[in-house]
């Protein structure tokens, strides 16, 4: 019996405080968002990128409504997998969208890992060979994996500590950057090609990646003290805090670097922005914050992602093999998650990793709102117009983003499509098989009773 008992996932109800939950959320949100996306957004939409962050915040605020409503009705540590299950049951939409969320979270880890590499190499004058960034990223994921094996309290402690240092550091960066800049004026006159609506929507979609960490909070559902009150609060506080921080940083970068410089240094634009203002010390300070931020983000993210996959495994929505590994399902899903993250980190560059993440995330997000509209509206007491607006805004951002990418990097949209088709087909086969085996078992039982 004992061996069977070990396969369950272990959750600790009421083990996360409200500040602890906010820290986990902002920890994931402020991770890559601000450090690597700033430059990519500037590349898409020019000097309008601080506004794209605000537009993303508006979309995410509409999105958060559905998540808050569902998590108030059904607080669960499985978060999004559970929400999809409530809406769509044991069917393909649940498995498909939950896996998209899972992949978008693994992608976010690789994104953090590459960002960590890009910034760290700024201490050594950049990465000429292009080899060091992935190597550093891979080592960071392995380190986070080891800390994750040590358990919950340790993760919350480390994440909170890093979170406080990081958020303090970024605020100092933003305030000092704006204070030192010659003028706060951002030149909005020369937007050119980058100012088109499609490009702005594309940059907004990237901005959503910088906020999507709030879903980590919903994943902590039943582990939060008094979840019915605190999950919603934690989400609102996290999004608000990020809006303030991103706007500050956006203006600090825009006032210290020209647009061409922001684009050229897009993988480490904050460190580049610190150089003219504060010299080498500024660069070291920024790199230190970036290293802490990305490391903290990966810690919190691996924790949440492996838990989500464990949940799907328990719901029998994804195939699971132990590969002879000991321990609980969550330990195994942790290993799968880390391996996947390592592969992505080693072989994909930052803008492609971000592109895959945003496509998967927005499609999953639309499925959540549709689930609320179509199936859960009465149960969770939601107003119709909020999820409906969220779907429209998501579609706008996704459309703009795909349009930009089809013109600049169609390969990545191809990869996203192929991946989604493979996930859908594999899941369809798996669900059909598991239904058949369940049916067969039932028939066996009946046959047995008749004899």
Coordinates of C-alpha atoms in Angstrom, one line a residue:
X1 CA 0.0 0.0 0.0
X2 CA 2.8 2.4 1.0
X3 CA 4.2 2.5 -2.5
X4 CA 0.8 3.5 -4.0
X5 CA 0.4 6.1 -1.3
X6 CA 3.6 7.9 -2.4
X7 CA 2.3 8.7 -5.9
X8 CA -0.1 11.4 -4.7
X9 CA 0.6 15.1 -4.9
X10 CA 1.0 16.8 -1.5
X11 CA -0.4 20.2 -0.9
X12 CA -0.3 22.3 2.3
X13 CA -3.5 24.1 2.8
X14 CA -3.2 27.6 4.2
X15 CA 0.6 27.6 3.8
X16 CA 0.8 30.9 1.8
X17 CA 0.1 34.3 3.4
X18 CA -1.3 37.2 1.4
X19 CA 2.1 39.0 1.2
X20 CA 3.7 35.7 0.3
X21 CA 1.2 35.1 -2.5
X22 CA 1.7 38.6 -3.9
X23 CA 5.5 38.0 -3.8
X24 CA 5.1 34.8 -5.7
X25 CA 2.9 36.5 -8.3
X26 CA 5.0 39.7 -8.8
X27 CA 8.1 37.5 -8.6
X28 CA 7.0 35.6 -11.8
X29 CA 5.6 38.8 -13.4
X30 CA 8.7 41.0 -13.0
X31 CA 11.1 38.2 -13.9
X32 CA 11.5 38.3 -17.7
X33 CA 8.8 40.8 -18.4
X34 CA 10.7 43.9 -17.8
X35 CA 14.2 42.7 -18.5
X36 CA 14.0 41.3 -21.9
X37 CA 10.6 42.4 -23.3
X38 CA 11.3 46.1 -23.1
X39 CA 13.7 45.9 -26.0
X40 CA 11.5 43.5 -28.0
X41 CA 8.4 45.7 -27.6
X42 CA 10.4 48.8 -28.6
X43 CA 11.5 47.0 -31.7
X44 CA 7.9 46.3 -32.6
X45 CA 6.2 49.6 -31.8
X46 CA 9.0 52.1 -31.4
X47 CA 8.8 54.8 -28.8
X48 CA 5.2 53.8 -28.0
X49 CA 6.4 50.8 -26.0
X50 CA 5.6 52.3 -22.5
X51 CA 2.1 52.7 -23.7
X52 CA 2.0 49.1 -25.0
X53 CA 2.8 48.1 -21.4
X54 CA -0.3 50.0 -20.2
X55 CA -2.4 48.5 -23.0
X56 CA -1.3 45.1 -21.8
X57 CA -2.2 45.9 -18.3
X58 CA -5.7 46.9 -19.4
X59 CA -6.2 43.6 -21.2
X60 CA -4.8 41.6 -18.3
X61 CA -7.2 43.4 -15.9
X62 CA -10.1 42.1 -18.0
X63 CA -8.6 38.7 -18.1
X64 CA -8.0 38.6 -14.3
X65 CA -11.8 38.9 -13.7
X66 CA -12.5 35.3 -15.0
X67 CA -9.6 33.9 -13.0
X68 CA -10.7 35.7 -9.8
X69 CA -14.3 34.6 -10.2
X70 CA -13.4 30.9 -10.8
X71 CA -10.8 30.8 -8.0
X72 CA -13.3 32.3 -5.6
X73 CA -15.9 29.6 -6.5
X74 CA -13.4 26.7 -6.6
X75 CA -10.1 27.5 -4.9
X76 CA -7.7 24.7 -6.0
X77 CA -3.9 24.3 -6.1
X78 CA -4.2 23.0 -9.6
X79 CA -5.4 26.4 -10.8
X80 CA -5.9 26.6 -14.5
X81 CA -6.1 22.9 -15.2
X82 CA -8.9 22.7 -12.6
X83 CA -10.7 25.7 -14.1
X84 CA -10.6 24.2 -17.6
X85 CA -11.9 21.0 -16.1
X86 CA -14.8 22.7 -14.5
X87 CA -15.8 24.3 -17.8
X88 CA -15.1 21.6 -20.3
X89 CA -15.0 18.3 -18.3
X90 CA -12.8 15.3 -19.2
X91 CA -12.7 16.4 -22.8
X92 CA -10.1 17.5 -25.4
X93 CA -10.5 21.3 -24.8
X94 CA -9.5 20.8 -21.1
X95 CA -6.4 18.7 -21.9
X96 CA -5.4 20.8 -25.0
X97 CA -5.6 24.2 -23.3
X98 CA -4.1 23.0 -20.0
X99 CA -1.1 21.7 -22.0
X100 CA -0.9 25.0 -23.9
X101 CA -0.7 26.7 -20.5
X102 CA 1.8 24.2 -19.3
X103 CA 4.0 24.8 -22.4
X104 CA 3.7 28.6 -22.1
X105 CA 4.9 28.3 -18.6
X106 CA 7.9 26.1 -19.5
X107 CA 8.6 28.6 -22.3
X108 CA 8.5 31.4 -19.7
X109 CA 11.2 29.6 -17.7
X110 CA 13.5 29.2 -20.8
X111 CA 12.9 32.9 -21.4
X112 CA 14.0 33.8 -17.9
X113 CA 17.0 31.5 -18.2
X114 CA 18.2 33.1 -21.5
X115 CA 17.6 36.6 -20.0
X116 CA 19.7 35.6 -17.0
X117 CA 22.5 34.6 -19.4
X118 CA 22.2 37.7 -21.5
X119 CA 22.5 40.0 -18.5
X120 CA 25.1 38.1 -16.7
X121 CA 27.4 38.2 -19.8
X122 CA 27.2 42.0 -19.6
X123 CA 29.6 41.8 -16.7
X124 CA 32.1 40.2 -19.1
X125 CA 31.5 42.6 -22.0
X126 CA 28.9 40.6 -23.7
X127 CA 28.7 37.2 -25.3
X128 CA 30.6 37.2 -28.6
X129 CA 30.6 33.5 -29.2
X130 CA 26.8 33.2 -28.5
X131 CA 27.6 30.0 -26.4
X132 CA 27.7 31.4 -22.9
X133 CA 24.1 32.6 -22.7
X134 CA 22.5 29.2 -23.2
X135 CA 25.1 27.6 -20.9
X136 CA 24.4 30.0 -18.1
X137 CA 20.6 29.6 -18.7
X138 CA 20.9 25.8 -18.5
X139 CA 22.9 26.0 -15.2
X140 CA 20.3 28.3 -13.7
X141 CA 17.5 25.9 -14.5
X142 CA 19.4 23.0 -12.9
X143 CA 20.1 25.1 -9.8
X144 CA 16.4 26.0 -9.4
X145 CA 15.5 22.3 -9.9
X146 CA 17.7 21.4 -6.9
X147 CA 16.1 24.1 -4.7
X148 CA 12.7 22.9 -5.8
X149 CA 13.5 19.4 -4.5
X150 CA 13.9 20.9 -1.0
X151 CA 10.2 21.8 -0.6
X152 CA 7.6 24.5 -0.2
X153 CA 8.8 26.6 2.8
X154 CA 12.3 26.9 1.3
X155 CA 10.8 28.1 -2.0
X156 CA 8.5 30.7 -0.4
X157 CA 11.4 31.9 1.7
X158 CA 13.9 32.2 -1.2
X159 CA 11.3 33.7 -3.5
X160 CA 10.1 36.3 -1.0
X161 CA 13.7 37.3 -0.2
X162 CA 14.6 37.7 -3.8
X163 CA 11.3 39.4 -4.6
X164 CA 11.9 42.1 -2.0
X165 CA 15.5 42.8 -3.2
X166 CA 14.4 42.7 -6.9
X167 CA 11.4 45.0 -6.6
X168 CA 13.4 47.5 -4.5
X169 CA 16.2 47.4 -7.0
X170 CA 14.0 47.9 -10.0
X171 CA 12.2 50.8 -8.3
X172 CA 15.6 52.4 -7.6
X173 CA 16.6 51.8 -11.2
X174 CA 13.5 53.5 -12.5
X175 CA 13.6 56.5 -10.2
X176 CA 17.3 57.1 -10.6
X177 CA 17.1 56.6 -14.4
X178 CA 14.3 59.2 -14.7
X179 CA 16.0 61.6 -12.2
X180 CA 19.3 61.5 -14.1
X181 CA 17.8 61.6 -17.6
X182 CA 18.2 65.1 -19.3
X183 CA 14.5 65.3 -19.9
X184 CA 11.5 63.1 -19.4
X185 CA 10.3 63.8 -22.9
X186 CA 9.9 60.7 -25.1
X187 CA 9.8 61.7 -28.7
X188 CA 6.5 60.5 -30.1
X189 CA 6.7 62.3 -33.4
X190 CA 8.9 59.9 -35.3
X191 CA 7.1 56.6 -34.9
X192 CA 7.2 55.7 -38.6
X193 CA 6.4 52.1 -39.7
X194 CA 6.6 51.0 -36.0
X195 CA 3.6 53.1 -35.2
X196 CA 1.1 51.1 -37.1
X197 CA -1.9 49.5 -35.3
X198 CA -0.8 46.0 -36.0
X199 CA 2.7 46.6 -34.5
X200 CA 1.2 48.3 -31.5
X201 CA -1.1 45.3 -30.9
X202 CA 1.8 43.0 -31.4
X203 CA 3.9 44.8 -28.8
X204 CA 0.9 44.8 -26.4
X205 CA 0.7 41.0 -26.8
X206 CA 4.3 40.8 -25.7
X207 CA 3.5 43.1 -22.8
X208 CA 0.9 40.6 -21.7
X209 CA 3.7 38.1 -21.2
X210 CA 5.1 40.5 -18.6
X211 CA 1.8 40.3 -16.6
X212 CA 0.7 36.8 -17.1
X213 CA 2.5 35.8 -13.9
X214 CA -0.7 36.6 -12.1
X215 CA -2.0 33.2 -13.1
X216 CA 0.7 31.7 -10.8
X217 CA -1.4 33.1 -7.9
X218 CA -4.5 31.3 -9.1
X219 CA -2.4 28.1 -9.2
X220 CA -1.7 28.5 -5.5
X221 CA -5.5 28.5 -4.9
X222 CA -6.2 26.3 -1.8
X223 CA -2.7 26.9 -0.4
X224 CA -3.4 30.5 0.3
X225 CA -4.8 31.5 3.7
X226 CA -8.5 32.5 3.3
X227 CA -8.4 32.0 -0.5
X228 CA -11.9 33.3 -1.2
X229 CA -10.7 36.8 -0.2
X230 CA -7.0 36.7 -0.7
X231 CA -6.6 35.2 -4.2
X232 CA -8.5 38.0 -5.8
X233 CA -6.7 40.6 -3.7
X234 CA -3.3 39.2 -4.4
X235 CA -4.0 39.3 -8.2
X236 CA -5.2 43.0 -8.1
X237 CA -2.2 44.1 -5.9
X238 CA 0.3 42.3 -8.2
X239 CA -1.0 43.8 -11.4
X240 CA -1.2 47.3 -9.9
X241 CA 2.4 47.0 -8.6
X242 CA 3.6 45.8 -11.9
X243 CA 1.9 48.7 -13.8
X244 CA 3.7 51.2 -11.7
X245 CA 7.1 49.5 -11.9
X246 CA 6.9 48.8 -15.7
X247 CA 5.9 52.4 -16.5
X248 CA 8.7 53.8 -14.4
X249 CA 11.3 51.5 -16.0
X250 CA 9.9 52.1 -19.5
X251 CA 10.3 55.8 -19.2
X252 CA 13.8 55.4 -17.6
X253 CA 15.0 53.3 -20.5
X254 CA 13.3 55.5 -23.1
X255 CA 14.9 58.7 -21.6
X256 CA 18.4 57.2 -21.4
X257 CA 18.7 55.3 -24.7
X258 CA 17.7 56.3 -28.2
X259 CA 15.3 53.9 -29.9
X260 CA 18.0 52.4 -32.1
X261 CA 20.1 51.7 -29.0
X262 CA 17.1 50.1 -27.2
X263 CA 16.5 47.8 -30.2
X264 CA 20.2 47.0 -30.6
X265 CA 20.5 46.0 -26.9
X266 CA 17.1 44.4 -26.8
X267 CA 18.1 41.3 -24.8
X268 CA 19.7 43.4 -22.0
X269 CA 18.2 46.9 -22.5
X270 CA 18.0 47.7 -18.8
X271 CA 21.7 47.2 -18.3
X272 CA 22.4 49.3 -21.4
X273 CA 20.2 52.1 -20.2
X274 CA 22.1 52.2 -16.9
X275 CA 25.4 52.7 -18.6
X276 CA 25.1 56.3 -19.9
X277 CA 23.4 57.4 -16.6
X278 CA 25.4 55.6 -14.0
X279 CA 28.5 54.1 -15.7
X280 CA 29.8 50.6 -14.8
X281 CA 28.3 50.7 -11.3
X282 CA 24.9 51.2 -12.9
X283 CA 25.5 48.2 -15.2
X284 CA 26.6 46.0 -12.3
X285 CA 23.7 47.0 -10.2
X286 CA 21.2 46.3 -13.0
X287 CA 22.8 43.0 -13.8
X288 CA 22.6 42.0 -10.2
X289 CA 18.9 42.7 -10.1
X290 CA 18.3 41.0 -13.4
X291 CA 20.1 37.9 -12.1
X292 CA 18.1 37.8 -8.9
X293 CA 14.8 38.5 -10.8
X294 CA 15.3 35.8 -13.3
X295 CA 16.5 33.3 -10.8
X296 CA 13.6 34.1 -8.5
X297 CA 11.2 33.9 -11.4
X298 CA 12.4 30.5 -12.4
X299 CA 12.2 29.2 -8.9
X300 CA 8.6 30.2 -8.5
X301 CA 7.7 29.1 -12.0
X302 CA 9.2 25.6 -11.9
X303 CA 7.3 25.1 -8.7
X304 CA 3.9 26.2 -10.2
X305 CA 4.4 24.4 -13.5
X306 CA 5.3 21.0 -12.2
X307 CA 2.3 21.2 -9.9
X308 CA 0.0 21.9 -12.8
X309 CA 1.3 18.9 -14.8
X310 CA 0.9 16.8 -11.7
X311 CA -2.7 17.9 -11.4
X312 CA -3.4 17.0 -15.1
X313 CA -1.8 13.6 -14.5
X314 CA -4.0 13.0 -11.5
X315 CA -7.1 14.0 -13.5
X316 CA -5.9 11.4 -16.1
X317 CA -5.8 14.0 -18.8
X318 CA -2.2 13.5 -19.8
X319 CA -0.2 10.3 -20.2
X320 CA 2.3 9.6 -17.4
X321 CA 5.3 7.4 -17.3
X322 CA 7.4 7.0 -14.2
X323 CA 10.5 6.0 -16.3
X324 CA 11.5 4.1 -13.1
X325 CA 11.7 7.3 -11.0
X326 CA 11.0 7.1 -7.3
X327 CA 8.8 9.6 -5.4
X328 CA 5.5 11.4 -6.0
X329 CA 4.0 12.4 -9.3
X330 CA 4.9 16.0 -8.6
X331 CA 8.6 15.0 -8.4
X332 CA 8.3 13.4 -11.9
X333 CA 6.5 16.3 -13.5
X334 CA 9.3 18.5 -12.0
X335 CA 11.8 16.4 -13.9
X336 CA 9.9 16.6 -17.2
X337 CA 9.4 20.3 -16.8
X338 CA 13.1 20.9 -16.2
X339 CA 14.2 18.7 -19.2
X340 CA 11.8 20.6 -21.5
X341 CA 13.0 23.9 -20.2
X342 CA 16.7 22.9 -20.8
X343 CA 16.0 21.9 -24.4
X344 CA 14.3 25.2 -25.2
X345 CA 16.9 27.3 -23.4
X346 CA 19.7 25.6 -25.3
X347 CA 18.2 25.9 -28.8
X348 CA 15.9 28.9 -29.1
X349 CA 16.7 32.6 -28.9
X350 CA 14.8 35.1 -26.8
X351 CA 12.4 36.6 -29.3
X352 CA 11.3 33.2 -30.6
X353 CA 10.8 31.8 -27.1
X354 CA 8.6 34.8 -26.3
X355 CA 6.6 34.4 -29.5
X356 CA 5.7 30.8 -28.7
X357 CA 4.8 31.7 -25.2
X358 CA 2.4 34.5 -26.2
X359 CA 0.6 32.5 -28.8
X360 CA 0.0 29.5 -26.5
X361 CA -0.9 31.7 -23.6
X362 CA -3.5 33.9 -25.4
X363 CA -5.3 30.8 -27.0
X364 CA -5.5 29.2 -23.5
X365 CA -6.7 32.5 -22.0
X366 CA -9.5 32.8 -24.6
X367 CA -10.6 29.2 -23.8
X368 CA -10.8 30.2 -20.1
X369 CA -13.1 33.2 -20.8
X370 CA -15.2 31.2 -23.2
X371 CA -15.6 28.5 -20.6
X372 CA -16.8 31.1 -18.1
X373 CA -19.3 32.5 -20.7
X374 CA -20.5 29.3 -22.0
X375 CA -20.6 26.9 -19.0
X376 CA -19.7 28.5 -15.7
X377 CA -21.4 31.9 -15.8
X378 CA -24.1 31.1 -13.2
X379 CA -21.9 29.0 -10.9
X380 CA -19.3 31.7 -10.6
X381 CA -21.7 34.6 -10.8
X382 CA -19.9 36.4 -13.6
X383 CA -21.1 39.4 -15.6
X384 CA -21.3 38.5 -19.3
X385 CA -19.6 41.6 -20.6
X386 CA -16.3 41.2 -18.8
X387 CA -15.2 37.8 -20.2
X388 CA -16.7 38.8 -23.6
X389 CA -14.5 42.0 -23.6
X390 CA -11.5 39.9 -22.5
X391 CA -12.0 37.5 -25.4
X392 CA -12.2 40.5 -27.9
X393 CA -9.0 42.1 -26.5
X394 CA -7.1 38.8 -26.5
X395 CA -8.1 38.2 -30.1
X396 CA -7.0 41.7 -31.1
X397 CA -3.6 41.3 -29.4
X398 CA -3.1 37.8 -30.8
X399 CA -4.1 38.9 -34.3
X400 CA -1.7 41.9 -34.2
X401 CA 1.1 39.7 -32.9
X402 CA 0.7 36.9 -35.4
X403 CA 0.5 39.4 -38.2
X404 CA 3.8 41.1 -37.2
X405 CA 5.5 37.7 -36.8
X406 CA 4.2 36.4 -40.2
X407 CA 6.0 39.4 -41.7
X408 CA 9.2 39.1 -39.7
X409 CA 9.6 35.5 -38.5
X410 CA 7.0 33.2 -40.0
X411 CA 9.1 30.1 -38.8
X412 CA 8.0 30.7 -35.2
X413 CA 4.3 30.8 -36.1
X414 CA 4.9 27.6 -38.0
X415 CA 6.4 26.0 -34.9
X416 CA 3.5 27.1 -32.8
X417 CA 0.9 25.7 -35.2
X418 CA 2.7 22.4 -35.6
X419 CA 3.1 22.0 -31.8
X420 CA -0.6 22.7 -31.3
X421 CA -1.7 20.2 -33.9
X422 CA 0.6 17.6 -32.4
X423 CA -0.7 18.3 -28.9
X424 CA -4.3 18.1 -30.1
X425 CA -3.8 14.8 -32.0
X426 CA -1.8 13.1 -29.3
X427 CA -4.4 14.1 -26.6
X428 CA -7.3 13.0 -28.8
X429 CA -5.7 9.5 -29.1
X430 CA -4.8 9.4 -25.4
X431 CA -8.3 10.4 -24.2
X432 CA -9.9 7.9 -26.6
X433 CA -7.7 5.1 -25.3
X434 CA -8.2 5.9 -21.7
X435 CA -12.0 6.0 -22.3
X436 CA -11.8 2.6 -24.0
X437 CA -9.8 1.1 -21.2
X438 CA -12.2 2.5 -18.6
X439 CA -15.1 1.0 -20.6
X440 CA -13.3 -2.3 -20.8
X441 CA -12.7 -2.4 -17.0
X442 CA -16.4 -1.6 -16.4
X443 CA -17.4 -4.5 -18.7
X444 CA -15.0 -6.8 -16.9
X445 CA -16.6 -5.9 -13.6
X446 CA -20.1 -6.5 -15.0
X447 CA -19.1 -9.8 -16.5
X448 CA -17.6 -10.8 -13.1
X449 CA -20.9 -10.0 -11.3
X450 CA -23.0 -12.1 -13.7
X451 CA -21.1 -15.3 -13.1

